[in-house]
Tab-separated table of C-alpha atoms and ligand atoms in Angstrom:
chain	number	residue	atom	x	y	z
K	1	MET	CA	74.320	35.704	21.078
K	2	ASN	CA	71.485	35.191	23.557
K	3	THR	CA	69.264	37.313	25.803
K	4	VAL	CA	71.258	36.673	28.971
K	5	ASP	CA	74.546	37.692	27.302
K	6	ILE	CA	72.974	40.896	25.985
K	7	ILE	CA	71.576	41.782	29.406
K	8	LYS	CA	74.972	41.065	30.984
K	9	LYS	CA	76.590	43.416	28.494
K	10	SER	CA	74.052	46.132	29.325
K	11	GLN	CA	74.692	45.619	33.047
K	12	ASP	CA	78.416	46.064	32.391
K	13	GLY	CA	77.590	49.520	31.025
K	14	ILE	CA	78.400	48.683	27.403
K	15	ALA	CA	76.060	50.208	24.809
K	16	LEU	CA	74.096	47.628	22.852
K	17	ASN	CA	74.851	47.520	19.146
K	18	ARG	CA	72.349	47.299	16.294
K	19	LYS	CA	72.520	43.484	16.101
K	20	GLU	CA	71.781	43.136	19.801
K	21	LEU	CA	68.859	45.564	19.678
K	22	LEU	CA	67.519	43.622	16.701
K	23	TYR	CA	67.878	40.327	18.543
K	24	LEU	CA	65.743	41.686	21.410
K	25	LEU	CA	63.172	43.264	19.096
K	26	ASP	CA	62.906	39.999	17.151
K	27	LEU	CA	61.841	38.038	20.260
K	28	THR	CA	58.227	36.908	20.305
K	29	PRO	CA	56.525	39.461	22.600
K	30	ASP	CA	55.033	36.805	24.920
K	31	SER	CA	58.117	34.566	25.012
K	32	GLU	CA	60.040	33.852	28.209
K	33	ASP	CA	63.027	35.824	26.913
K	34	SER	CA	60.890	38.857	26.106
K	35	TYR	CA	59.566	38.869	29.687
K	36	ILE	CA	63.170	38.633	30.921
K	37	VAL	CA	63.979	41.758	28.880
K	38	MET	CA	60.923	43.561	30.279
K	39	ALA	CA	61.910	42.616	33.842
K	40	GLU	CA	65.429	43.912	33.266
K	41	ALA	CA	64.121	47.181	31.819
K	42	ARG	CA	61.883	47.575	34.840
K	43	ARG	CA	64.866	46.905	37.127
K	44	ILE	CA	66.925	49.620	35.382
K	45	SER	CA	64.108	52.207	35.441
K	46	LYS	CA	63.379	51.441	39.079
K	47	ALA	CA	67.036	51.801	40.061
K	48	LEU	CA	67.515	55.063	38.137
K	49	SER	CA	64.354	56.753	39.422
K	50	GLY	CA	64.100	55.237	42.908
K	51	ASN	CA	60.870	53.489	41.870
K	52	CYS	CA	59.226	56.909	41.481
K	53	ALA	CA	57.553	57.409	38.118
K	54	GLU	CA	56.538	60.785	36.695
K	55	ILE	CA	53.370	62.133	35.115
K	56	HIS	CA	53.639	64.978	32.637
K	57	GLY	CA	50.602	66.921	31.418
K	58	GLN	CA	50.138	68.337	27.917
K	59	PHE	CA	47.589	70.713	26.459
K	60	ALA	CA	47.453	72.325	23.001
K	61	LEU	CA	47.141	76.031	22.299
K	62	ASN	CA	45.420	75.405	18.981
K	63	ILE	CA	43.727	73.144	16.499
K	64	SER	CA	44.636	73.640	12.860
K	65	PRO	CA	44.561	71.642	9.632
K	66	CYS	CA	48.355	71.293	9.378
K	67	THR	CA	50.028	71.196	5.961
K	68	CYS	CA	53.005	69.245	7.287
K	69	ASN	CA	50.650	66.308	6.748
K	70	CYS	CA	52.159	63.731	9.063
K	71	LEU	CA	49.861	60.887	8.097
K	72	PHE	CA	49.466	59.577	11.662
K	73	CYS	CA	48.283	62.932	13.045
K	74	SER	CA	44.665	64.026	13.402
K	75	PHE	CA	45.707	67.637	12.654
K	76	ALA	CA	47.147	66.649	9.245
K	77	LYS	CA	45.169	68.529	6.613
K	78	VAL	CA	45.122	65.482	4.378
K	79	ASN	CA	43.265	63.490	7.054
K	80	GLY	CA	40.357	65.955	7.000
K	81	ILE	CA	39.507	65.588	10.720
K	82	PHE	CA	39.833	69.230	11.718
K	83	THR	CA	38.961	71.754	9.026
K	84	GLU	CA	38.922	75.016	10.995
K	85	ASP	CA	41.505	76.930	13.014
K	86	VAL	CA	40.803	77.250	16.720
K	87	MET	CA	43.144	79.155	19.029
K	88	LEU	CA	42.897	79.202	22.802
K	89	GLN	CA	42.669	82.614	24.398
K	90	PRO	CA	45.418	83.353	26.938
K	91	GLU	CA	43.007	82.933	29.858
K	92	GLU	CA	41.934	79.509	28.559
K	93	ALA	CA	45.588	78.454	28.332
K	94	VAL	CA	46.194	79.653	31.874
K	95	ALA	CA	43.138	77.714	33.068
K	96	TYR	CA	44.420	74.459	31.522
K	97	ALA	CA	47.908	75.057	32.936
K	98	ARG	CA	46.546	75.681	36.414
K	99	GLN	CA	44.333	72.616	36.196
K	100	PHE	CA	47.413	70.500	35.504
K	101	GLU	CA	49.410	72.240	38.215
K	102	ARG	CA	46.674	71.486	40.752
K	103	SER	CA	46.633	67.852	39.664
K	104	GLY	CA	50.310	67.563	40.604
K	105	VAL	CA	51.939	66.817	37.234
K	106	ASN	CA	55.736	66.915	37.343
K	107	ALA	CA	56.029	68.902	34.100
K	108	LEU	CA	53.618	70.870	31.969
K	109	TYR	CA	53.767	70.747	28.152
K	110	VAL	CA	52.405	73.456	25.896
K	111	MET	CA	51.836	72.131	22.382
K	112	VAL	CA	51.114	73.903	19.086
K	113	THR	CA	50.824	72.735	15.491
K	114	ALA	CA	53.844	73.393	13.284
K	115	HIS	CA	52.738	76.716	11.768
K	116	TYR	CA	51.383	78.386	14.903
K	117	PRO	CA	52.598	82.026	15.000
K	118	ALA	CA	55.879	82.138	16.924
K	119	GLY	CA	55.234	85.538	18.495
K	120	ARG	CA	51.847	84.492	19.835
K	121	PHE	CA	53.339	81.294	21.248
K	122	ILE	CA	55.933	83.299	23.173
K	123	GLU	CA	53.371	85.833	24.451
K	124	ILE	CA	50.905	83.216	25.714
K	125	SER	CA	53.741	81.168	27.172
K	126	GLN	CA	54.972	84.165	29.149
K	127	GLU	CA	51.470	84.761	30.437
K	128	VAL	CA	51.099	81.126	31.482
K	129	ARG	CA	54.553	81.224	33.098
K	130	ARG	CA	53.618	84.283	35.168
K	131	ASP	CA	50.518	82.533	36.489
K	132	LEU	CA	52.249	79.336	37.606
K	133	LYS	CA	54.361	78.563	40.637
K	134	PRO	CA	58.029	79.331	39.954
K	135	GLU	CA	58.966	75.671	40.467
K	136	THR	CA	56.478	74.369	37.859
K	137	VAL	CA	58.473	72.940	34.951
K	138	MET	CA	57.281	74.107	31.512
K	139	ILE	CA	58.119	72.139	28.364
K	140	ALA	CA	57.424	73.268	24.780
K	141	ASN	CA	56.159	70.913	22.094
K	142	VAL	CA	56.583	72.956	18.928
K	143	GLY	CA	57.731	72.673	15.318
K	144	ASP	CA	61.297	72.857	14.071
K	145	GLN	CA	63.259	75.876	15.268
K	146	THR	CA	66.265	77.956	14.315
K	147	PRO	CA	68.886	78.745	16.988
K	148	GLU	CA	67.153	82.112	17.535
K	149	GLY	CA	63.711	80.489	17.860
K	150	ALA	CA	65.095	78.012	20.388
K	151	ARG	CA	66.625	80.822	22.462
K	152	ARG	CA	63.312	82.699	22.522
K	153	ILE	CA	61.591	79.581	23.856
K	154	LYS	CA	64.211	79.276	26.577
K	155	ASP	CA	63.836	82.971	27.445
K	156	ALA	CA	60.037	82.596	27.700
K	157	GLY	CA	60.582	80.370	30.724
K	158	TYR	CA	60.749	76.863	29.308
K	159	THR	CA	63.050	74.267	30.849
K	160	GLY	CA	62.949	71.928	27.905
K	161	VAL	CA	61.172	70.664	24.823
K	162	TYR	CA	59.681	67.475	23.490
K	163	HIS	CA	61.015	66.826	20.004
K	164	ALA	CA	61.168	63.589	18.069
K	165	LEU	CA	62.556	62.345	14.806
K	166	ARG	CA	59.580	60.175	13.926
K	167	LEU	CA	59.598	56.786	12.235
K	168	ARG	CA	59.616	57.281	8.449
K	169	GLU	CA	60.116	61.011	8.907
K	170	GLY	CA	60.154	62.650	5.496
K	171	LEU	CA	58.385	59.696	3.886
K	172	GLU	CA	55.113	59.752	5.794
K	173	THR	CA	55.485	63.362	6.905
K	174	LYS	CA	56.342	66.438	4.869
K	175	LEU	CA	59.141	67.319	7.273
K	176	ASP	CA	62.844	67.052	6.559
K	177	PRO	CA	64.519	64.528	8.921
K	178	GLU	CA	67.709	66.608	8.931
K	179	LYS	CA	65.720	69.660	10.089
K	180	ARG	CA	64.361	67.596	12.983
K	181	ARG	CA	67.899	66.630	14.023
K	182	GLU	CA	69.102	70.197	13.558
K	183	SER	CA	66.286	71.527	15.750
K	184	ILE	CA	67.250	69.120	18.510
K	185	ARG	CA	70.809	70.490	18.349
K	186	ASN	CA	69.449	74.061	18.372
K	187	PHE	CA	67.330	73.352	21.450
K	188	GLN	CA	70.225	71.800	23.314
K	189	GLU	CA	72.582	74.642	22.365
K	190	ALA	CA	69.974	77.115	23.671
K	191	GLY	CA	70.071	75.316	27.039
K	192	LEU	CA	66.771	73.459	26.628
K	193	ILE	CA	66.626	69.838	27.789
K	194	VAL	CA	65.162	67.536	25.146
K	195	GLY	CA	62.771	64.656	25.819
K	196	THR	CA	62.072	62.298	22.938
K	197	CYS	CA	60.622	58.929	22.007
K	198	VAL	CA	60.581	56.144	19.403
K	199	GLU	CA	57.248	56.890	17.742
K	200	PRO	CA	54.719	56.331	16.293
K	201	VAL	CA	55.234	52.578	16.006
K	202	GLY	CA	52.909	50.724	13.638
K	203	PRO	CA	52.753	47.037	12.710
K	204	GLU	CA	54.380	47.593	9.317
K	205	GLN	CA	57.615	49.025	10.648
K	206	SER	CA	60.630	46.744	10.613
K	207	ASN	CA	62.744	46.037	13.653
K	208	GLU	CA	65.643	47.552	11.711
K	209	GLU	CA	63.782	50.894	11.536
K	210	ILE	CA	62.918	50.731	15.240
K	211	ALA	CA	66.481	49.820	16.257
K	212	GLU	CA	67.893	52.679	14.185
K	213	LEU	CA	65.621	55.140	15.949
K	214	ILE	CA	66.452	53.721	19.390
K	215	GLU	CA	70.116	54.384	18.572
K	216	PHE	CA	69.334	57.924	17.455
K	217	THR	CA	67.439	58.750	20.659
K	218	ALA	CA	70.323	57.353	22.716
K	219	SER	CA	72.782	59.527	20.779
K	220	ILE	CA	71.159	62.787	21.937
K	221	ASN	CA	71.256	61.873	25.655
K	222	PRO	CA	67.643	62.960	26.215
K	223	ALA	CA	65.725	63.608	29.443
K	224	PHE	CA	63.770	60.529	28.506
K	225	SER	CA	63.302	58.165	25.609
K	226	GLY	CA	60.722	55.413	25.319
K	227	ALA	CA	58.257	54.123	22.768
K	228	ALA	CA	54.734	54.997	21.690
K	229	ARG	CA	52.493	53.095	19.375
K	230	ARG	CA	50.604	54.757	16.556
K	231	ILE	CA	46.945	55.309	17.372
K	232	SER	CA	44.673	54.835	14.384
K	233	ILE	CA	42.795	57.932	13.286
K	234	PRO	CA	39.454	56.565	12.039
K	235	GLY	CA	38.876	56.782	8.298
K	236	THR	CA	42.526	57.369	7.357
K	237	GLU	CA	44.725	55.253	5.123
K	238	MET	CA	47.020	54.549	8.075
K	239	ALA	CA	44.136	53.190	10.125
K	240	GLN	CA	43.887	50.339	7.607
K	241	ARG	CA	47.404	49.261	8.558
K	242	GLY	CA	46.243	48.601	12.121
K	243	MET	CA	47.950	49.047	15.470
K	244	ILE	CA	50.459	47.056	17.483
K	245	ASN	CA	49.082	45.750	20.758
K	246	GLU	CA	50.143	46.927	24.205
K	247	LEU	CA	52.272	43.836	24.784
K	248	ARG	CA	54.384	44.519	21.681
K	249	MET	CA	54.615	48.170	22.698
K	250	ALA	CA	55.780	47.089	26.158
K	251	GLN	CA	58.473	44.953	24.542
K	252	ILE	CA	59.729	47.934	22.494
K	253	VAL	CA	59.615	50.175	25.590
K	254	ALA	CA	61.808	47.616	27.375
K	255	VAL	CA	64.290	47.260	24.509
K	256	THR	CA	64.498	51.056	24.259
K	257	ARG	CA	65.385	51.207	27.962
K	258	LEU	CA	68.183	48.712	27.436
K	259	GLY	CA	69.398	50.752	24.467
K	260	MET	CA	69.762	53.971	26.519
K	261	PRO	CA	72.750	55.015	28.582
K	262	THR	CA	72.090	55.197	32.334
K	263	THR	CA	72.364	59.004	32.144
K	264	VAL	CA	68.816	58.856	30.712
K	265	MET	CA	66.488	58.538	33.716
K	266	GLY	CA	63.131	58.616	31.973
K	267	ASN	CA	61.463	55.941	29.872
K	268	CYS	CA	58.119	56.979	28.462
K	269	THR	CA	55.237	55.171	26.898
K	270	HIS	CA	52.089	56.533	25.357
K	271	GLU	CA	49.242	55.931	25.669
K	272	PRO	CA	49.472	55.071	29.382
K	273	CYS	CA	49.031	51.374	30.275
K	274	THR	CA	50.010	48.980	33.042
K	275	LEU	CA	51.868	46.663	30.661
K	276	GLY	CA	54.163	49.528	29.656
K	277	ALA	CA	54.790	50.448	33.296
K	278	ALA	CA	55.465	46.810	34.162
K	279	ALA	CA	58.043	46.731	31.338
K	280	GLY	CA	59.982	49.737	32.599
K	281	ALA	CA	58.035	52.838	31.580
K	282	ASN	CA	58.402	55.455	34.321
K	283	LEU	CA	56.702	58.314	32.471
K	284	PHE	CA	53.110	58.771	31.310
K	285	TRP	CA	51.448	61.802	29.744
K	286	ALA	CA	48.073	63.151	30.769
K	287	GLU	CA	46.322	65.314	28.177
K	288	LEU	CA	43.800	68.137	27.964
K	289	GLY	CA	42.403	70.032	24.977
K	290	ALA	CA	43.354	69.074	21.439
K	291	ASN	CA	45.465	65.957	20.923
K	292	PRO	CA	47.060	64.736	17.658
K	293	ARG	CA	45.837	61.179	18.313
K	294	ASP	CA	42.237	62.140	18.923
K	295	VAL	CA	39.329	63.264	16.752
K	296	GLU	CA	37.698	65.081	19.680
K	297	LYS	CA	38.505	68.773	20.088
K	298	ARG	CA	38.776	68.217	23.827
K	299	THR	CA	40.640	64.994	24.428
K	300	GLU	CA	39.378	64.875	28.013
K	301	GLU	CA	36.107	63.827	26.339
K	302	GLY	CA	37.978	61.311	24.179
K	303	ARG	CA	41.261	59.406	24.407
K	304	GLY	CA	43.145	61.653	26.828
K	305	ASP	CA	43.966	60.356	30.304
K	306	THR	CA	43.879	62.520	33.427
K	307	ALA	CA	46.811	62.774	35.826
K	308	GLU	CA	44.694	60.829	38.341
K	309	ARG	CA	44.208	57.986	35.874
K	310	CYS	CA	47.962	57.902	35.133
K	311	ARG	CA	48.664	57.768	38.867
K	312	THR	CA	46.288	54.822	39.273
K	313	LEU	CA	47.931	52.944	36.390
K	314	PHE	CA	51.357	53.420	37.950
K	315	GLN	CA	50.133	52.338	41.357
K	316	GLU	CA	48.535	49.238	39.851
K	317	SER	CA	51.931	48.444	38.333
K	318	GLY	CA	53.829	48.772	41.600
K	319	TRP	CA	55.245	52.263	40.981
K	320	ASP	CA	55.229	55.214	43.334
K	321	VAL	CA	54.744	58.627	41.730
K	322	TRP	CA	57.204	61.482	42.197
K	323	ASP	CA	55.880	64.525	44.006
K	324	GLY	CA	57.580	67.700	42.767
K	325	PRO	CA	59.282	69.153	39.694
K	326	SER	CA	60.424	66.648	37.072
K	327	ARG	CA	63.818	65.105	37.758
K	328	TYR	CA	64.103	63.949	34.161
K	329	TYR	CA	64.107	67.560	33.033
K	330	SER	CA	66.642	68.642	35.634
K	331	GLN	CA	69.643	67.075	33.923
K	332	GLN	CA	72.028	69.396	32.164
K	333	PRO	CA	71.656	69.381	28.371
B	1	SF4	S1	52.502	66.006	13.889
B	1	SF4	FE1	52.770	68.251	14.076
B	1	SF4	S2	53.729	68.842	12.135
B	1	SF4	FE2	52.828	66.819	11.789
B	1	SF4	S3	50.759	67.177	10.944
B	1	SF4	FE3	50.562	66.983	13.187
B	1	SF4	S4	50.688	69.096	13.956
B	1	SF4	FE4	51.492	69.120	11.864
């Protein structure tokens, strides 16, 4: 087995198996072969999206110390970053949504922590929906859902959801991995298109774990997959484990692209960076308000990137940016 043979197999439309994904993940990130993999991933993303990347914008409806206690998340109660509940008023949510719409994002994500009241989420979502242009694509980023909950989200005007089975789900989160998978099925059965990602990648995770998750994301035929590194939340136990660098993240983004079927147009990385875009990422997220990787209540004053910044990073990496509603979220579930 070698890199060229694996790329040839991918070009012949044959899904890569676990051993092949592992071979690519095992390459030294700055080796010649790893750059060959990144170039191939870029070629695939460019061909599938016509060299037009997308920028999606996310804002959160609330801040809350969350008892699901995902150790990588700044909302996790155990991390002690946020100790009080804060909920946006409907008019504040509308203002954020309009700000993103004006900035030209291709899809707009509304995020809540896992125990946010479902009825309030639907009501504010409907209000936001009414205030946006009909063609603006709305995506929900919410906790696990029953079939009924998923249908209500669809009926509130959402095109899709972001939902991920995270690395070490159930071990370093208090969530049941099977519930995460079940929710993804519920969303898809309700007619919602699912975007996902291999995340949050830290230096301690094995290539076996990463390859397994790449295979899972491929199995659900998402709007996009991709890879995101874990961002250290200062003062937490996880912060002591460190972070992978952008080059290693770019390598994983590229391998993830090669692990997806060509029905998957999007390949995301977070946080936005030129190395990721050069290695085949054609989706970045801009952020406003609270952000699970930030200790600031308003991430625009912290880690969050604006749509303009994402556009610049893509342009610096040789990408054009799509103007209009997301194409990734226009595929049939
Ligand atoms: S990732 Fe979501 S479910 Fe987990 S602690 Fe953060 S807000 Fe709660």
